Amino acid sequence: MIDHASLYARSLRVAPGGVHSPVRAFHGVGGLPIFMQSASGARLTDVTGRTFIDFCQSFGPLVLGHRDPDVHAAAVQALNDGWTFGCCEPYSLALAEWITSNVPWAERVRFVSSGTEAVMSALRVARAVTGRSRVLKFDGCYHGHADGMLVKAGSGLAGQAIASSAGVSGAVADETLIVPLDDADALDRAFDAHGAEIAAAIVEPLPANYGLLPQRADFLRHLEARCRQAGALLVFDEVISGFRIGKTGMAGQLGIRPDLVTFGKVIGAGFPVGAYAGRQALMDRVAPAGNVYQAGTLSANPVGMRAGLAALTKMDAIGGWRLLDERAERFCAALGDGVAGLRQRLTIVRHGSIFWIHRHTRDTLRRPDLIPAGNREWFARFFHAAIERGVYLPPSSYEVGFVSVAHDDATLLAAAAALAAAAHEVDAS
Ligand SMILES: *Cc1c(COP(=O)(O)O)cnc(C)c1O
């Protein structure tokens, strides 16, 4: 008899913490991780045969849901044709042409294998172009696990950062400045003190890794203006928002043109693909056109390239982004109605097909330090109550939920009812 506990016990003997990426261990919600066997459309099936309506969707890549038939066909065709050549091939060319013809600020694109790599490489380009070493990031944005991005605010003013992970050297952490989101004064102080040293500012234009923290357009425009004044590059990290929030991402929605943009998640339709892109003059600094070295044995892997292109062209053909928006709106409205009578009120934040549920706050949350005390404990109970009712949310109070094209209205209404019941159960106890 297969069960989660014995699989987890075996995992703990072979992998640190039993997992290959920390959130999967359920430390944020307690209890044993659930081992999944298979998935289809909006649903996950675990090793014991239980099914769940899935709002994690592999943390975002599956904009069409699990095992979309067209993405499946493209991946199978790639397997049949050979899954890696280490040579030039037409598949990455087709995806690069699609991206450069649909995203105006992406004149040149380079494929890598993860969002982390895309960010690392884009920042290397920014340093090369500007001849400067420092990078400004925001507290409450996640940019993958490259050393320089694993920092938190230090005690100093004007953005001094310290390492937030063991194994990151003080020297590397020193090259990053960190400022709060939604705080134009703090941003000004950092640029006033260090503007001439800043190679780039990097931001998630829709921060979605510490909950969903929508930013005021004015704040992002102010960031853009400070970058331009200082001669620093503006890097939009659209690893989570790219090709999910519309075809041109948050940059398109905001009308802000970043110098460089990073992609991941949706771009590979669930295969390990990342990309960085930008103006030709900047991207042509990358080897072999220029002297910024960056390479990858499995970069532009044909399976990911063909699956990614299939997903993006399908989204385009079916009006997928509008569909997602409408479905997610109806889902969040139904959920909002369902949780309206709670003693301990909840807030549902949504942007496009990304949503986040948290304990009620009067004002829209734009910074992680304003998340209400007790939210994590509330979420842990809510998460397990949802599991009991057949709904799988990402297993952390900081992770956002994703609606896919495979979540039809009936599924979404059933999920909203189940989540509302879960919230009521937690509220009553
Ligand atoms: C997921 C994510 C990353 C890291 O991507 P990986 O593929 O996990 O390395 C970077 N930036 C943002 C905004 C992300 O959401």
Coordinates of C-alpha atoms and ligand atoms in Angstrom, one line a residue:
M1 CA 0.0 0.0 0.0
I2 CA 1.5 3.3 -1.1
D3 CA 1.1 6.1 1.4
H4 CA 2.4 9.6 1.8
A5 CA 4.1 8.9 5.1
S6 CA 6.3 6.1 3.9
L7 CA 7.2 7.9 0.7
Y8 CA 8.2 11.0 2.7
A9 CA 10.2 8.9 5.2
R10 CA 12.1 7.4 2.3
S11 CA 12.6 10.8 0.7
L12 CA 14.1 12.2 4.0
R13 CA 16.8 9.5 3.6
V14 CA 17.9 10.6 0.2
A15 CA 17.2 14.3 -0.2
P16 CA 17.6 17.3 2.1
G17 CA 14.3 17.8 3.9
G18 CA 12.9 15.1 1.6
V19 CA 12.4 17.5 -1.3
H20 CA 14.0 19.2 -4.2
S21 CA 12.5 22.7 -3.6
P22 CA 11.7 23.8 -0.1
V23 CA 7.9 24.8 -0.2
R24 CA 7.1 21.2 -1.3
A25 CA 7.9 19.9 2.2
F26 CA 4.7 21.6 3.6
H27 CA 6.7 23.3 6.4
G28 CA 4.6 26.4 5.8
V29 CA 1.3 24.5 6.5
G30 CA 2.5 21.6 8.7
G31 CA 1.6 18.0 8.2
L32 CA 3.1 15.6 5.7
P33 CA 3.5 16.5 2.0
I34 CA 1.1 14.8 -0.4
F35 CA 2.7 12.8 -3.1
M36 CA 1.1 13.3 -6.5
Q37 CA 0.9 10.6 -9.1
S38 CA -0.6 12.3 -12.1
A39 CA -2.6 15.3 -13.3
S40 CA -5.0 16.3 -16.0
G41 CA -6.6 19.7 -16.8
A42 CA -7.5 21.4 -13.5
R43 CA -6.9 18.3 -11.4
L44 CA -4.2 16.5 -9.5
T45 CA -4.4 12.9 -8.5
D46 CA -2.3 11.7 -5.5
V47 CA -0.6 8.3 -5.1
T48 CA -3.7 6.9 -3.2
G49 CA -6.1 7.9 -6.0
R50 CA -7.6 11.0 -4.4
T51 CA -8.1 13.9 -6.8
F52 CA -7.9 17.6 -6.1
I53 CA -8.8 20.8 -8.0
D54 CA -5.4 22.3 -8.4
F55 CA -4.7 26.0 -7.9
C56 CA -0.9 25.5 -7.6
Q57 CA -0.5 24.5 -11.3
S58 CA 3.2 23.8 -10.6
F59 CA 3.5 27.3 -9.2
G60 CA 2.4 29.0 -12.4
P61 CA 3.8 27.5 -15.6
L62 CA 0.6 25.7 -16.6
V63 CA -1.5 28.4 -18.0
L64 CA -3.5 25.9 -20.0
G65 CA -3.7 23.4 -17.1
H66 CA -2.1 20.0 -16.8
R67 CA -1.5 17.9 -19.9
D68 CA -3.1 20.3 -22.4
P69 CA -3.6 18.2 -25.5
D70 CA -1.9 20.6 -27.9
V71 CA 1.1 21.1 -25.6
H72 CA 1.2 17.4 -25.1
A73 CA 1.3 16.8 -28.9
A74 CA 4.1 19.3 -29.4
A75 CA 6.2 17.7 -26.6
V76 CA 5.6 14.2 -28.0
Q77 CA 6.5 15.3 -31.5
A78 CA 9.8 16.7 -30.0
L79 CA 10.5 13.4 -28.3
N80 CA 9.9 11.6 -31.5
D81 CA 12.3 14.0 -33.4
G82 CA 15.0 13.9 -30.7
W83 CA 15.0 15.8 -27.5
T84 CA 18.4 17.5 -27.5
F85 CA 20.9 18.2 -30.2
G86 CA 23.3 20.8 -28.7
C87 CA 23.1 22.3 -32.2
C88 CA 21.2 25.0 -34.0
E89 CA 17.6 23.9 -34.6
P90 CA 14.5 25.6 -35.9
Y91 CA 12.4 25.2 -32.7
S92 CA 14.0 27.8 -30.5
L93 CA 14.1 30.0 -33.6
A94 CA 10.3 29.7 -33.9
L95 CA 9.7 30.6 -30.2
A96 CA 12.2 33.5 -30.4
E97 CA 10.5 34.8 -33.4
W98 CA 7.1 34.6 -31.7
I99 CA 8.4 36.4 -28.6
T100 CA 10.3 39.2 -30.5
S101 CA 7.3 39.8 -32.8
N102 CA 4.8 39.9 -29.9
V103 CA 6.8 41.7 -27.2
P104 CA 8.1 45.0 -28.5
W105 CA 10.8 45.5 -25.9
A106 CA 12.2 42.0 -26.5
E107 CA 14.2 42.7 -29.6
R108 CA 16.6 39.8 -28.9
V109 CA 16.1 36.9 -26.6
R110 CA 18.3 34.2 -25.1
F111 CA 16.9 31.0 -23.7
V112 CA 18.1 29.5 -20.5
S113 CA 16.7 26.7 -18.3
S114 CA 15.2 28.5 -15.3
G115 CA 14.0 31.9 -14.0
T116 CA 16.9 32.0 -11.7
E117 CA 19.3 31.7 -14.6
A118 CA 17.4 34.3 -16.6
V119 CA 17.8 36.8 -13.7
M120 CA 21.5 36.0 -13.1
S121 CA 22.3 36.5 -16.7
A122 CA 20.2 39.7 -17.2
L123 CA 22.0 41.3 -14.2
R124 CA 25.4 40.3 -15.7
V125 CA 24.4 42.1 -18.9
A126 CA 23.4 45.1 -16.9
R127 CA 26.7 45.2 -15.0
A128 CA 28.6 44.8 -18.3
V129 CA 26.7 47.6 -20.1
T130 CA 26.9 50.1 -17.2
G131 CA 30.3 49.2 -15.8
R132 CA 28.7 49.4 -12.4
S133 CA 28.3 46.7 -9.8
R134 CA 25.3 47.3 -7.6
V135 CA 21.8 46.1 -8.1
L136 CA 18.7 47.5 -6.4
K137 CA 16.0 45.1 -5.5
F138 CA 12.8 45.3 -3.4
D139 CA 11.9 43.6 -0.1
G140 CA 9.0 41.4 -1.1
C141 CA 10.1 40.5 -4.6
Y142 CA 11.6 37.1 -5.3
H143 CA 14.1 36.7 -8.2
G144 CA 15.2 33.1 -7.8
H145 CA 18.2 31.8 -5.8
A146 CA 21.2 33.5 -7.4
D147 CA 23.5 34.7 -4.5
G148 CA 23.0 38.4 -5.0
M149 CA 19.2 38.1 -4.8
L150 CA 19.2 36.2 -1.5
V151 CA 19.4 39.3 0.7
K152 CA 17.3 41.1 3.2
A153 CA 17.4 44.6 4.6
G154 CA 20.4 45.4 6.9
S155 CA 20.4 47.9 9.6
G156 CA 21.9 50.8 7.6
L157 CA 20.0 53.4 5.7
A158 CA 19.7 53.8 1.9
G159 CA 19.2 50.2 1.2
Q160 CA 22.2 48.3 2.6
A161 CA 21.5 44.6 2.3
I162 CA 22.8 41.5 4.2
A163 CA 22.6 37.9 3.1
S164 CA 19.3 36.1 3.8
S165 CA 20.8 32.6 3.2
A166 CA 23.8 31.0 4.7
G167 CA 26.5 30.5 2.1
V168 CA 26.1 33.9 0.5
S169 CA 29.2 36.0 1.0
G170 CA 29.0 39.4 2.6
A171 CA 30.8 40.8 -0.4
V172 CA 28.1 39.6 -2.8
A173 CA 25.3 40.8 -0.5
D174 CA 27.0 44.2 -0.3
E175 CA 26.4 44.6 -4.1
T176 CA 22.7 44.5 -3.6
L177 CA 20.7 47.4 -2.3
I178 CA 17.3 46.6 -0.9
V179 CA 14.4 49.0 -0.5
P180 CA 10.7 48.5 0.6
L181 CA 8.0 48.2 -2.1
D182 CA 5.5 51.1 -2.3
D183 CA 7.9 53.5 -0.6
A184 CA 9.0 56.3 -3.0
D185 CA 11.0 58.1 -0.3
A186 CA 13.1 55.0 0.5
L187 CA 13.7 54.5 -3.2
D188 CA 14.8 58.2 -3.5
R189 CA 17.2 57.8 -0.6
A190 CA 18.8 54.8 -2.2
F191 CA 19.2 56.5 -5.6
D192 CA 20.4 59.8 -3.9
A193 CA 23.1 57.9 -2.0
H194 CA 24.1 55.3 -4.6
G195 CA 22.6 56.2 -8.0
A196 CA 25.9 56.4 -9.7
E197 CA 26.8 52.9 -8.5
I198 CA 23.6 51.2 -9.6
A199 CA 23.8 49.0 -12.7
A200 CA 20.2 48.0 -12.6
A201 CA 17.0 48.0 -10.5
I202 CA 15.1 44.7 -10.7
V203 CA 11.4 44.4 -9.8
E204 CA 8.5 42.1 -10.1
P205 CA 6.1 44.5 -11.7
L206 CA 3.4 42.4 -10.1
P207 CA 5.0 41.0 -6.9
A208 CA 3.5 37.5 -6.5
N209 CA 6.0 35.6 -4.3
Y210 CA 5.2 37.0 -0.9
G211 CA 1.5 37.0 -1.5
L212 CA 0.1 39.1 -4.3
L213 CA 1.2 42.7 -3.7
P214 CA 0.0 44.9 -6.5
Q215 CA 2.0 48.0 -6.9
R216 CA 0.8 51.5 -7.8
A217 CA 1.6 52.3 -11.4
D218 CA 2.9 55.7 -10.2
F219 CA 5.5 53.9 -8.0
L220 CA 6.8 51.8 -10.9
R221 CA 6.9 54.9 -13.1
H222 CA 8.9 56.7 -10.4
L223 CA 11.3 53.7 -10.3
E224 CA 11.6 54.0 -14.1
A225 CA 12.3 57.7 -13.9
R226 CA 15.0 57.2 -11.2
C227 CA 16.7 54.5 -13.2
R228 CA 16.7 56.7 -16.3
Q229 CA 18.1 59.7 -14.3
A230 CA 20.8 57.5 -12.8
G231 CA 21.8 55.7 -16.0
A232 CA 20.8 52.4 -14.4
L233 CA 18.9 49.8 -16.3
L234 CA 15.3 48.8 -15.4
V235 CA 14.9 45.0 -15.3
F236 CA 11.3 43.7 -15.1
D237 CA 11.3 40.2 -13.7
E238 CA 8.2 38.8 -15.4
V239 CA 9.0 35.1 -14.6
I240 CA 5.6 34.8 -13.0
S241 CA 3.6 37.5 -14.8
G242 CA 5.0 37.0 -18.3
F243 CA 2.6 35.4 -20.7
R244 CA 0.1 35.0 -17.8
I245 CA -0.9 38.6 -17.4
G246 CA -1.7 39.0 -21.1
K247 CA 0.6 38.5 -24.1
T248 CA 2.9 41.4 -23.2
G249 CA 2.9 40.9 -19.5
M250 CA 2.8 43.6 -16.8
A251 CA 5.1 45.8 -18.9
G252 CA 2.4 45.9 -21.6
Q253 CA -0.3 46.5 -19.1
L254 CA 1.5 49.3 -17.4
G255 CA 2.9 50.9 -20.5
I256 CA 6.4 50.8 -19.1
R257 CA 9.3 49.6 -21.3
P258 CA 11.9 47.8 -19.3
D259 CA 15.4 47.7 -20.6
L260 CA 15.7 44.0 -19.9
V261 CA 13.0 41.5 -19.1
T262 CA 13.2 38.0 -17.6
F263 CA 10.8 35.1 -18.3
G264 CA 10.3 31.6 -17.0
K265 CA 7.3 29.5 -15.9
V266 CA 4.6 30.0 -18.6
I267 CA 7.2 30.4 -21.4
G268 CA 8.1 26.7 -21.2
A269 CA 4.6 25.4 -20.6
G270 CA 5.8 23.3 -17.7
F271 CA 9.2 22.3 -19.1
P272 CA 12.4 23.9 -17.6
V273 CA 12.7 27.1 -19.7
G274 CA 13.7 30.6 -18.8
A275 CA 14.7 33.5 -21.0
Y276 CA 16.0 37.0 -20.9
A277 CA 15.4 39.6 -23.5
G278 CA 15.7 43.3 -24.3
R279 CA 16.9 45.9 -26.7
Q280 CA 19.3 44.7 -29.4
A281 CA 22.1 47.0 -28.2
L282 CA 22.0 45.5 -24.7
M283 CA 21.4 41.8 -25.7
D284 CA 24.2 41.9 -28.3
R285 CA 26.6 42.2 -25.4
V286 CA 25.9 38.5 -24.8
A287 CA 28.4 35.9 -26.1
P288 CA 29.1 35.1 -28.9
A289 CA 27.9 38.5 -30.2
G290 CA 29.6 40.2 -27.3
N291 CA 31.8 39.6 -24.3
V292 CA 29.2 38.7 -21.6
Y293 CA 29.6 35.0 -21.2
Q294 CA 26.5 32.9 -20.7
A295 CA 25.9 29.3 -22.0
G296 CA 23.9 26.2 -21.3
T297 CA 24.3 22.5 -22.4
L298 CA 20.5 22.1 -22.5
S299 CA 19.6 25.7 -23.3
A300 CA 16.7 26.0 -25.7
N301 CA 15.9 22.3 -25.3
P302 CA 13.5 21.3 -28.1
V303 CA 10.9 19.8 -25.9
G304 CA 10.5 23.0 -23.9
M305 CA 10.7 25.2 -27.0
R306 CA 8.1 23.3 -28.9
A307 CA 5.8 23.0 -25.9
G308 CA 6.2 26.6 -25.0
L309 CA 5.4 27.8 -28.6
A310 CA 2.4 25.5 -28.7
A311 CA 1.1 26.9 -25.4
L312 CA 1.6 30.6 -26.4
T313 CA 0.2 30.2 -29.9
K314 CA -2.8 28.4 -28.5
M315 CA -3.4 31.1 -25.8
D316 CA -3.3 33.6 -28.6
A317 CA -5.7 31.7 -30.9
I318 CA -8.3 31.0 -28.2
G319 CA -8.2 34.5 -26.6
G320 CA -6.8 32.7 -23.6
W321 CA -5.8 35.7 -21.6
R322 CA -9.2 37.3 -21.7
L323 CA -10.7 33.9 -20.9
L324 CA -8.5 33.5 -17.8
D325 CA -9.4 37.0 -16.6
E326 CA -13.1 36.3 -16.9
R327 CA -13.0 33.0 -15.3
A328 CA -10.8 34.1 -12.4
E329 CA -13.0 37.1 -11.9
R330 CA -16.1 34.9 -11.6
F331 CA -14.3 32.5 -9.3
C332 CA -13.1 35.2 -6.9
A333 CA -16.5 36.8 -6.9
A334 CA -18.1 33.5 -6.0
L335 CA -15.5 32.9 -3.3
G336 CA -16.0 36.4 -2.0
D337 CA -19.7 35.8 -1.6
G338 CA -19.1 32.5 0.0
V339 CA -16.8 33.9 2.7
A340 CA -18.8 37.1 3.3
G341 CA -20.3 36.1 6.6
L342 CA -17.1 35.2 8.5
R343 CA -16.3 36.6 11.9
Q344 CA -12.6 36.8 11.0
R345 CA -13.0 38.4 7.6
L346 CA -10.9 37.5 4.5
T347 CA -9.6 39.5 1.6
I348 CA -9.3 38.0 -1.9
V349 CA -6.7 39.8 -4.1
R350 CA -6.7 39.1 -7.8
H351 CA -4.8 40.3 -10.8
G352 CA -5.7 38.5 -14.0
S353 CA -5.6 34.7 -13.2
I354 CA -3.4 35.1 -10.1
F355 CA -5.2 35.3 -6.8
W356 CA -4.3 35.3 -3.1
I357 CA -6.5 34.9 0.0
H358 CA -5.4 36.5 3.3
R359 CA -6.9 37.6 6.6
H360 CA -8.7 40.9 6.0
T361 CA -6.9 44.2 5.8
R362 CA -8.6 47.5 5.2
D363 CA -6.1 48.7 2.7
T364 CA -4.6 46.8 -0.3
L365 CA -1.4 45.1 0.8
R366 CA 1.6 46.3 -1.2
R367 CA 4.4 45.3 1.2
P368 CA 5.0 41.9 2.9
D369 CA 5.7 43.5 6.3
L370 CA 2.0 44.6 6.4
I371 CA 0.6 41.1 6.1
P372 CA -1.5 40.7 9.3
A373 CA -0.1 38.8 12.2
G374 CA -1.5 35.3 12.4
N375 CA -2.1 35.0 8.7
R376 CA 0.3 32.1 8.4
E377 CA -1.4 30.2 11.2
W378 CA -4.8 30.9 9.7
F379 CA -3.6 29.8 6.3
A380 CA -2.2 26.5 7.6
R381 CA -5.7 25.5 8.9
F382 CA -7.4 26.8 5.8
F383 CA -5.1 24.8 3.6
H384 CA -5.8 21.5 5.4
A385 CA -9.6 22.2 5.5
A386 CA -9.4 22.8 1.7
I387 CA -7.5 19.6 1.2
E388 CA -10.2 17.7 3.1
R389 CA -12.7 19.1 0.5
G390 CA -10.6 18.2 -2.5
V391 CA -9.0 21.6 -3.3
Y392 CA -5.2 21.9 -3.5
L393 CA -3.8 25.4 -2.9
P394 CA -0.1 26.1 -3.0
P395 CA 1.2 25.0 0.4
S396 CA 2.3 28.3 1.9
S397 CA 0.5 31.5 3.0
Y398 CA 3.0 33.4 0.8
E399 CA 2.2 31.5 -2.4
V400 CA -0.4 32.7 -4.8
G401 CA -3.0 30.6 -6.6
F402 CA -3.4 30.2 -10.3
V403 CA -6.4 29.7 -12.5
S404 CA -5.8 28.0 -15.8
V405 CA -7.8 27.7 -19.0
A406 CA -8.6 24.1 -17.9
H407 CA -10.5 25.4 -14.9
D408 CA -14.0 25.6 -16.4
D409 CA -16.8 27.5 -14.7
A410 CA -18.3 24.3 -13.1
T411 CA -15.0 23.4 -11.6
L412 CA -14.4 26.9 -10.4
L413 CA -17.8 27.2 -8.7
A414 CA -17.3 23.8 -7.0
A415 CA -13.9 25.0 -5.8
A416 CA -15.3 28.3 -4.6
A417 CA -18.0 26.4 -2.6
A418 CA -15.4 24.0 -1.1
L419 CA -13.0 26.8 -0.2
A420 CA -15.9 28.8 1.4
A421 CA -16.9 25.8 3.4
A422 CA -13.2 25.4 4.5
A423 CA -13.0 29.0 5.5
H424 CA -16.2 28.7 7.6
E425 CA -14.9 25.6 9.3
V426 CA -11.7 27.4 10.3
D427 CA -13.7 30.5 11.4
A428 CA -16.0 28.4 13.6
S429 CA -13.2 26.6 15.5
Ligands
LIG1 C1 9.7 31.6 -10.0 C2 10.4 32.9 -10.1 C3 11.8 33.0 -10.2 C4 12.7 31.8 -10.2 O1 12.4 31.0 -11.3 P1 12.9 29.5 -11.2 O2 12.6 28.9 -12.5 O3 12.3 28.9 -10.0 O4 14.4 29.5 -11.0 C5 12.3 34.3 -10.4 N1 11.6 35.4 -10.4 C6 10.2 35.3 -10.2 C7 9.4 36.6 -10.2 C8 9.6 34.1 -10.0 O5 8.3 34.1 -9.8

